Tab-separated table of C-alpha atoms in Angstrom:
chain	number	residue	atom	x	y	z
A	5	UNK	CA	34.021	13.261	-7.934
A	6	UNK	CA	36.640	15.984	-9.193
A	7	UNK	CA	39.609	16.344	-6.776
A	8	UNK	CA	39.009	19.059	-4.031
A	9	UNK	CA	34.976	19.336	-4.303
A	10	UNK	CA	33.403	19.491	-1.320
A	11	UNK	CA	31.452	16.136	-0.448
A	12	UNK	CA	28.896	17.937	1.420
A	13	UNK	CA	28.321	20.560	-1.352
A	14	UNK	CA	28.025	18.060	-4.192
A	15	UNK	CA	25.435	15.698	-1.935
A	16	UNK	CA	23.394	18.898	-1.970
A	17	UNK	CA	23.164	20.478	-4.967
A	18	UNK	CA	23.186	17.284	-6.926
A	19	UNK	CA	22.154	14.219	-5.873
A	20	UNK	CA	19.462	14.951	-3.008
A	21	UNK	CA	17.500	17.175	-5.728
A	22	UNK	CA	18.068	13.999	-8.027
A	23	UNK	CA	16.531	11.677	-5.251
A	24	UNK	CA	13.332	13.702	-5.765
A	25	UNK	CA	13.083	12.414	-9.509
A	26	UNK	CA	11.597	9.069	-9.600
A	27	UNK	CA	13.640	8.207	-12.920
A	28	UNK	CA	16.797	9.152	-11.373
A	29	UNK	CA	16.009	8.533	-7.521
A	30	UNK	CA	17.668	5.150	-6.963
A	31	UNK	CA	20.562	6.048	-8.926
A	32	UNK	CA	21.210	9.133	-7.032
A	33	UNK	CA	20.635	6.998	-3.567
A	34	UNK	CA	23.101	4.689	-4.927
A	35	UNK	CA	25.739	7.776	-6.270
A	36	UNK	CA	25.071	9.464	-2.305
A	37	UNK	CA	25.649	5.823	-0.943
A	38	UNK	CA	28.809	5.343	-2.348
A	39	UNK	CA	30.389	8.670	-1.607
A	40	UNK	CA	29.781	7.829	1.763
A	41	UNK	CA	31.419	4.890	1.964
A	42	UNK	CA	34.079	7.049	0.283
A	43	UNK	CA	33.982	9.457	3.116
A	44	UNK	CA	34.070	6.991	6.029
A	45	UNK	CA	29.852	7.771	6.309
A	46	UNK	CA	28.891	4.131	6.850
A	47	UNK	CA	25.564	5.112	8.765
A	48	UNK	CA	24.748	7.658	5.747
A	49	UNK	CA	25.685	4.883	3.118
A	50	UNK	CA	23.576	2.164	4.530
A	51	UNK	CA	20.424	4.474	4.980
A	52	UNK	CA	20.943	6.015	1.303
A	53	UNK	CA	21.199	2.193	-0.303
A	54	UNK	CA	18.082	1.219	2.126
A	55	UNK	CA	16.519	4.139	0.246
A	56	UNK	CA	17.234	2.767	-2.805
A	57	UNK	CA	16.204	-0.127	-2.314
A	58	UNK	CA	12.902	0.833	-1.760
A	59	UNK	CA	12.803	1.782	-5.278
A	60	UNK	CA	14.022	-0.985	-6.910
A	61	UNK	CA	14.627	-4.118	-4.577
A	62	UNK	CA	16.349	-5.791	-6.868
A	63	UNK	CA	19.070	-3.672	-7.556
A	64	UNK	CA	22.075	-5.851	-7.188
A	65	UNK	CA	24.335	-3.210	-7.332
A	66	UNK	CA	22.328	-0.783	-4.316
A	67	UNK	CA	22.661	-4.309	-2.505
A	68	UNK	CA	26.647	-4.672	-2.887
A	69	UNK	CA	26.847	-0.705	-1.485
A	70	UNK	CA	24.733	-1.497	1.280
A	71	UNK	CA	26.534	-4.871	1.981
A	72	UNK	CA	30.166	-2.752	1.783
A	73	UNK	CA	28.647	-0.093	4.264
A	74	UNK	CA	28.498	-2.886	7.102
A	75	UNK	CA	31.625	-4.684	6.134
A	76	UNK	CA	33.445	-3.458	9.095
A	77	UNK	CA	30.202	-2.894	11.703
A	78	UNK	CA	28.670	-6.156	11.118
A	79	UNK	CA	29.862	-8.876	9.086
A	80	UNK	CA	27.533	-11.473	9.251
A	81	UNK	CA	25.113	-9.030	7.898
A	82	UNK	CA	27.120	-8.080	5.101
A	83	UNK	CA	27.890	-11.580	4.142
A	84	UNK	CA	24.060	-11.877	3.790
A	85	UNK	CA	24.070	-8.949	1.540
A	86	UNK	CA	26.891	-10.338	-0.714
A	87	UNK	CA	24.707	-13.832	-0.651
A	88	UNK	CA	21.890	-12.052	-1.974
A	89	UNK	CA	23.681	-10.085	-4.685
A	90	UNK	CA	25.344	-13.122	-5.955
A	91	UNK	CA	22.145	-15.340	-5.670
A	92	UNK	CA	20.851	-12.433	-8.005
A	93	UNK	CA	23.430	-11.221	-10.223
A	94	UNK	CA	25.982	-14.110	-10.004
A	95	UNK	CA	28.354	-12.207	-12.553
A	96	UNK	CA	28.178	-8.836	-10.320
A	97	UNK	CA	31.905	-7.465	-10.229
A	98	UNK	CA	32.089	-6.706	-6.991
A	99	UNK	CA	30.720	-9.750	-5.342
């Protein structure tokens, strides 16, 4: 995101129109989940990867954002998460 634009702003005239485009609506869950995190929004991130998810369950990389938005809040959760994404996607860069 370019330095000094408004979180808020961009999460509204960006990505929640993209969410409505079913080509581009697990990307954009996965863009508005990591911001987020970015922004300290762990409730926000874990409900826009959940989203995601939805779309395309086996999205190893909406997984590792949902599994980072619990990291702190519950861990044995998101050690579950980071099971699943490396049972998946064993050479995932994050996991």
């Amino acid at each position: 995101m370019a330095a000094g634009a408004d979180a808020k702003k961009v999460m509204a005239q960006f990505f929640e129109p993209a969410k409505k485009k079913p080509e581009v609506a697990a990307d954009a869950a996965l863009a508005l989940g990591e911001l987020a995190i970015e922004k300290g929004d762990f409730a926000r991130a874990a409900t826009e990867c959940r989203a995601g998810l939805k779309l395309q369950p086996d999205s190893a990389a909406l997984r590792f954002t949902l599994a980072r938005a619990f990291e702190d809040s519950d861990r044995e959760k998101c050690v579950n998460l980071l099971e699943q994404v490396i049972e998946s996607n064993p050479s995932h860069g994050g996991a």
